[in-house]
Amino acid sequence: MVVIVTGASGQLGQSLQFIAPNYPEIEFHFYTSGELNITDLENCKNIFAETKPDFCINTAAYTAVDKAESEPEKAHLINVTGAANLVKVCKEFDTILLHISTDFVFDGKASKPYTEEDLPNPTGVYGQTKLDGEKAIQKIWEKHFIIRTSWVYSQFGNNFMKTMLRLGAERDSLSVVNDQIGTPTNAVDLAEALMKIILAYNLQPTTDNFGIFNFSNEGQCSWYDFAKKIFEINKMEIDLQAIPSSSYPTPAKRPGYSVLDKSKIKEVFGVEVSLWDRKLI
Ligand SMILES: NC(=O)c1ccc[n+]([C@@H]2O[C@H](COP(=O)([O-])OP(=O)(O)OC[C@H]3O[C@@H](n4cnc5c(N)ncnc54)[C@H](OP(=O)(O)O)[C@@H]3O)[C@@H](O)[C@H]2O)c1
């Protein structure tokens, strides 16, 4: 079985590389943005022609949520045109696409966890381009899994946990917002969930299960709670203040509530989901 992974130097890309040795039956090919630029259709075709993948995991994305507000064309190029290029090539080579999307497709006005059927309504450019990327995929090729996730962190790349650890080492006090509620996602847990989908499909190929799936860790918290746990686990003493989002204005408006309901991925693929604060690496 051949699996190619885009965005190899990103945090999910690196997390997949980290777990790849546990799957000796799979021939992985990891590509950085320099090797496989998803905005370049010819580049995508050449890579697929070389490797003839059974599955393509697209972790490549424009992920700078605030910067996207001032460069929407670039965000669109990567998150929409890039996703469309990949799915076109998947169709040409009969490859199954696993594409990663986000809780930021929702407006955050819900009061219970979002299911895959809930209506998206993004509040910013990043969320809109991710939603438009999903739609492009759905329109072009039915053999896809779109996995929506949230608040991804890991030992790799840039993420909230690493920012907190850096700031915590530099400062005595920090203020973190406590009115945005979601669920952190350990990138290695997400990588394992993707492998579970691939192995399940490979064992029993059925068109019945294609579509959208949510995956994050279990439970919910605010960014303040998340920061508090990070400092607690790492035994760092910081004067941590909870503040409202209005005291920390950002170019992109974020959903106030974006907890994802994981029932579907648990039922269909038997994915086990651990609590977000069980471990934090
Ligand atoms: N991080 C989160 O909290 C979060 C939350 C929800 C959903 N997601 C989604 O999860 C996925 C993985 O996120 P992540 O945290 O791993 O992001 P990341 O660390 O920012 O990695 C994204 C990767 O995409 C690559 N990339 C950018 N443009 C590309 C292009 N044109 N062609 C090929 N590769 C390109 C980047 O390469 P360069 O570094 O070389 O530019 C980078 O390695 C994304 O789809 C993201 O939208 C993330």
Coordinates of C-alpha atoms and ligand atoms in Angstrom, one line a residue:
M1 CA 0.0 0.0 0.0
V2 CA 1.4 3.4 -1.0
V3 CA 0.6 6.5 1.0
I4 CA 1.8 10.0 0.1
V5 CA 1.8 12.9 2.5
T6 CA 1.9 16.5 1.5
G7 CA 3.1 19.3 3.9
A8 CA 5.7 17.0 5.4
S9 CA 7.5 19.7 7.3
G10 CA 4.3 20.9 9.1
Q11 CA 3.3 19.7 12.5
L12 CA 0.8 17.0 11.3
G13 CA 3.3 16.1 8.5
Q14 CA 6.0 15.6 11.0
S15 CA 3.7 13.7 13.4
L16 CA 2.9 11.3 10.5
Q17 CA 6.6 10.8 9.9
F18 CA 7.0 10.1 13.6
I19 CA 4.5 7.2 13.6
A20 CA 5.3 5.9 10.1
P21 CA 7.8 3.3 11.4
N22 CA 4.9 1.6 13.3
Y23 CA 3.3 0.8 9.9
P24 CA 5.9 -1.3 8.0
E25 CA 3.2 -2.6 5.7
I26 CA 2.8 0.9 4.2
E27 CA 5.2 2.5 1.8
F28 CA 5.1 6.2 2.8
H29 CA 6.3 9.1 0.6
F30 CA 6.6 12.4 2.4
Y31 CA 6.8 15.6 0.5
T32 CA 7.7 19.1 1.7
S33 CA 6.2 22.2 0.0
G34 CA 9.4 22.5 -2.1
E35 CA 9.0 18.9 -3.4
L36 CA 5.2 18.9 -3.9
N37 CA 3.6 22.3 -4.3
I38 CA -0.1 21.6 -4.3
T39 CA -0.8 24.9 -6.1
D40 CA 1.2 23.4 -9.1
L41 CA -1.0 20.9 -10.9
E42 CA 1.8 19.6 -13.1
N43 CA 4.0 19.0 -10.0
C44 CA 1.2 17.1 -8.4
K45 CA 0.7 14.9 -11.5
N46 CA 4.4 14.1 -11.8
I47 CA 4.5 13.0 -8.2
F48 CA 1.4 10.8 -8.6
A49 CA 2.7 9.3 -11.8
E50 CA 6.0 8.4 -10.0
T51 CA 4.5 6.9 -6.9
K52 CA 1.0 5.7 -8.0
P53 CA -0.4 6.2 -4.4
D54 CA -3.4 4.3 -3.0
F55 CA -4.0 7.1 -0.5
C56 CA -2.9 10.8 -0.3
I57 CA -3.0 12.6 3.0
N58 CA -3.2 16.3 2.4
T59 CA -1.8 18.1 5.5
A60 CA -0.6 21.0 3.4
A61 CA -2.5 24.2 4.0
Y62 CA -2.3 28.0 4.6
T63 CA -2.7 28.0 8.3
A64 CA -1.9 31.6 9.4
V65 CA -5.4 32.4 10.6
D66 CA -4.8 36.2 11.3
K67 CA -2.5 36.8 8.3
A68 CA -5.1 35.3 6.0
E69 CA -7.3 38.4 6.6
S70 CA -4.7 40.5 4.8
E71 CA -3.7 38.0 2.1
P72 CA -6.9 36.2 1.2
E73 CA -5.7 35.4 -2.4
K74 CA -2.7 33.4 -1.0
A75 CA -5.0 31.6 1.5
H76 CA -7.4 30.8 -1.3
L77 CA -4.6 29.6 -3.7
I78 CA -3.3 27.1 -1.2
N79 CA -6.5 26.0 0.6
V80 CA -8.9 26.0 -2.3
T81 CA -6.9 25.8 -5.6
G82 CA -4.3 23.5 -4.0
A83 CA -7.0 21.2 -2.6
A84 CA -8.8 21.1 -6.0
N85 CA -5.5 20.3 -7.8
L86 CA -4.8 17.4 -5.5
V87 CA -8.3 16.0 -5.7
K88 CA -8.3 16.2 -9.5
V89 CA -5.0 14.2 -9.6
C90 CA -6.5 11.8 -7.0
K91 CA -9.4 11.2 -9.4
E92 CA -7.0 10.7 -12.4
F93 CA -5.0 8.1 -10.5
D94 CA -7.9 6.5 -8.5
T95 CA -6.3 7.6 -5.2
I96 CA -8.3 8.1 -2.0
L97 CA -7.8 11.5 -0.5
L98 CA -7.7 12.2 3.2
H99 CA -7.9 15.9 3.6
I100 CA -7.6 17.9 6.8
S101 CA -10.1 20.6 7.6
T102 CA -10.9 22.7 10.6
D103 CA -13.4 23.7 13.4
F104 CA -13.0 27.2 12.0
V105 CA -15.6 26.4 9.4
F106 CA -18.2 27.0 12.2
D107 CA -19.3 30.4 13.6
G108 CA -19.1 29.1 17.2
K109 CA -22.7 30.0 18.1
A110 CA -23.6 26.5 19.0
S111 CA -24.0 25.3 22.6
K112 CA -23.4 21.6 22.0
P113 CA -20.6 19.8 20.1
Y114 CA -20.8 20.3 16.3
T115 CA -21.6 17.1 14.3
E116 CA -20.6 16.6 10.6
E117 CA -24.2 17.6 9.6
D118 CA -24.2 21.0 11.3
L119 CA -24.1 23.9 8.9
P120 CA -20.7 25.7 8.5
N121 CA -20.6 29.5 8.7
P122 CA -17.0 30.6 8.9
T123 CA -16.1 33.9 10.6
G124 CA -12.9 34.6 8.8
V125 CA -10.9 34.2 5.6
Y126 CA -9.0 31.1 6.8
G127 CA -12.2 29.2 7.8
Q128 CA -13.9 30.3 4.5
T129 CA -11.0 29.0 2.4
K130 CA -10.9 25.7 4.3
L131 CA -14.7 25.4 3.7
D132 CA -14.3 26.2 0.0
G133 CA -11.5 23.6 -0.2
E134 CA -13.9 21.0 1.3
K135 CA -16.5 21.9 -1.3
A136 CA -14.1 21.7 -4.2
I137 CA -13.1 18.2 -3.0
Q138 CA -16.8 17.1 -2.6
K139 CA -17.6 18.4 -6.1
I140 CA -14.7 16.7 -7.9
W141 CA -14.1 13.2 -6.4
E142 CA -16.3 11.1 -4.1
K143 CA -13.4 8.9 -2.8
H144 CA -12.4 11.3 0.0
F145 CA -12.4 11.6 3.7
I146 CA -12.4 15.1 5.1
I147 CA -11.3 15.2 8.7
R148 CA -12.1 18.3 10.6
T149 CA -10.0 18.9 13.6
S150 CA -9.2 21.7 16.1
W151 CA -6.5 23.3 18.3
V152 CA -3.7 21.0 17.0
Y153 CA -0.5 20.8 19.1
S154 CA 2.6 18.7 19.1
Q155 CA 6.3 18.7 19.8
F156 CA 6.7 19.7 16.1
G157 CA 6.2 23.0 14.3
N158 CA 4.4 26.0 15.7
N159 CA 1.5 25.6 18.0
F160 CA -0.1 27.1 21.1
M161 CA 1.6 24.6 23.5
K162 CA 5.0 25.5 22.2
T163 CA 4.2 29.3 22.3
M164 CA 3.1 28.9 25.9
L165 CA 6.2 27.0 26.9
R166 CA 8.4 29.7 25.2
L167 CA 6.5 32.6 26.8
G168 CA 6.3 30.9 30.1
A169 CA 10.1 30.6 30.1
E170 CA 10.5 34.3 29.2
R171 CA 7.9 35.9 31.4
D172 CA 6.5 35.8 35.0
S173 CA 2.9 36.6 34.0
L174 CA 0.7 35.9 31.1
S175 CA -2.9 36.7 30.0
V176 CA -4.9 34.1 28.0
V177 CA -8.5 34.3 26.7
N178 CA -11.1 32.2 28.6
D179 CA -14.2 32.8 26.4
Q180 CA -13.3 30.7 23.4
I181 CA -14.1 27.0 24.1
G182 CA -12.9 24.1 22.1
T183 CA -10.8 21.0 22.3
P184 CA -7.0 20.6 21.9
T185 CA -5.9 17.8 19.5
N186 CA -2.7 15.9 20.0
A187 CA -1.2 15.8 16.4
V188 CA 0.1 12.2 17.0
D189 CA -3.4 11.1 18.0
L190 CA -4.8 12.7 14.8
A191 CA -2.1 11.0 12.8
E192 CA -3.0 7.6 14.4
A193 CA -6.7 8.3 13.6
L194 CA -5.8 8.9 9.9
M195 CA -4.0 5.6 9.8
K196 CA -7.0 3.8 11.4
I197 CA -9.2 5.1 8.6
I198 CA -6.7 4.0 5.9
L199 CA -6.3 0.5 7.4
A200 CA -10.0 0.1 7.9
Y201 CA -10.7 1.1 4.3
N202 CA -8.0 -1.1 3.0
L203 CA -9.4 -4.1 4.8
Q204 CA -12.9 -3.5 3.7
P205 CA -13.1 -1.1 0.8
T206 CA -16.6 0.4 0.7
T207 CA -17.8 3.6 -0.8
D208 CA -20.4 3.9 2.1
N209 CA -18.1 5.7 4.5
F210 CA -16.6 8.5 2.3
G211 CA -17.4 12.0 3.6
I212 CA -16.7 14.3 6.6
F213 CA -15.4 13.1 10.0
N214 CA -14.6 15.1 13.1
F215 CA -11.6 14.3 15.1
S216 CA -10.2 16.1 18.2
N217 CA -9.4 14.9 21.7
E218 CA -12.2 14.4 24.1
G219 CA -13.6 17.0 26.5
Q220 CA -13.5 20.8 26.3
C221 CA -11.6 23.8 27.7
S222 CA -10.8 27.4 27.1
W223 CA -7.4 28.6 25.8
Y224 CA -6.8 29.7 29.4
D225 CA -7.5 26.2 30.8
F226 CA -5.2 24.8 28.1
A227 CA -2.4 27.1 29.1
K228 CA -3.0 26.4 32.8
K229 CA -2.7 22.6 32.1
I230 CA 0.5 23.1 30.0
F231 CA 2.2 25.0 32.9
E232 CA 0.9 22.5 35.5
I233 CA 2.3 19.5 33.6
N234 CA 5.6 21.2 33.0
K235 CA 5.8 22.4 36.6
M236 CA 6.2 26.1 35.5
E237 CA 5.0 28.7 38.0
I238 CA 3.4 31.6 36.0
D239 CA 1.0 34.2 37.1
L240 CA -1.7 33.3 34.6
Q241 CA -4.6 35.7 34.1
A242 CA -7.9 34.9 32.3
I243 CA -9.1 37.6 30.0
P244 CA -12.0 38.0 27.6
S245 CA -11.3 37.9 23.8
S246 CA -12.3 41.6 23.7
S247 CA -9.1 42.4 25.6
Y248 CA -7.0 40.5 23.0
P249 CA -8.2 41.7 19.6
T250 CA -7.0 39.8 16.6
P251 CA -7.5 40.4 12.9
A252 CA -9.5 37.2 12.5
K253 CA -12.6 36.6 14.5
R254 CA -12.6 33.1 16.1
P255 CA -15.5 30.9 16.9
G256 CA -16.5 31.3 20.6
Y257 CA -17.4 27.6 20.8
S258 CA -16.0 24.9 18.5
V259 CA -16.2 21.6 20.3
L260 CA -16.5 18.7 17.7
D261 CA -18.7 15.7 18.2
K262 CA -16.6 12.5 17.6
S263 CA -19.4 9.9 17.6
K264 CA -19.2 9.2 13.8
I265 CA -15.4 8.5 13.6
K266 CA -15.7 6.4 16.8
E267 CA -18.7 4.4 15.4
V268 CA -17.5 4.0 11.8
F269 CA -13.8 3.4 12.3
G270 CA -13.6 2.4 16.0
V271 CA -11.2 5.3 16.7
E272 CA -10.5 5.6 20.4
V273 CA -10.4 9.2 21.5
S274 CA -8.5 10.1 24.7
L275 CA -9.1 13.1 27.0
W276 CA -7.3 16.3 25.9
D277 CA -5.6 16.7 29.3
R278 CA -4.6 13.0 29.7
K279 CA -1.2 13.8 28.2
L280 CA 0.2 16.9 26.6
I281 CA 2.9 15.8 24.2
Ligands
LIG1 N1 -2.8 23.8 13.6 C1 -4.1 23.8 14.0 O1 -4.4 24.2 15.1 C2 -5.2 23.3 13.1 C3 -6.5 23.3 13.6 C4 -7.5 22.8 12.7 C5 -7.2 22.3 11.5 N2 -5.9 22.3 11.1 C6 -5.6 21.8 9.7 O2 -4.7 20.7 9.9 C7 -3.8 20.6 8.8 C8 -2.4 20.5 9.2 O3 -2.1 21.6 10.0 P1 -0.6 21.8 10.7 O4 -0.8 22.3 12.0 O5 0.2 20.6 10.4 O6 -0.1 23.1 9.8 P2 1.3 23.6 9.5 O7 2.2 23.2 10.6 O8 1.2 25.1 9.3 O9 1.8 22.9 8.2 C9 1.2 23.2 7.0 C10 2.2 22.7 5.9 O10 1.7 23.0 4.7 C11 2.8 23.3 3.8 N3 2.3 24.1 2.7 C12 2.0 25.4 2.6 N4 1.7 25.7 1.3 C13 1.9 24.6 0.6 C14 1.9 24.3 -0.8 N5 1.5 25.2 -1.7 N6 2.2 23.1 -1.2 C15 2.6 22.1 -0.3 N7 2.7 22.3 1.0 C16 2.4 23.6 1.4 C17 3.7 24.1 4.7 O11 5.0 24.1 4.2 P3 6.0 25.3 4.4 O12 6.2 25.4 5.8 O13 7.2 24.9 3.6 O14 5.3 26.5 3.9 C18 3.6 23.4 6.0 O15 4.6 22.4 6.1 C19 -4.1 21.8 7.9 O16 -5.0 21.5 6.9 C20 -4.8 22.8 8.8 O17 -5.7 23.6 8.2 C21 -4.9 22.8 11.8

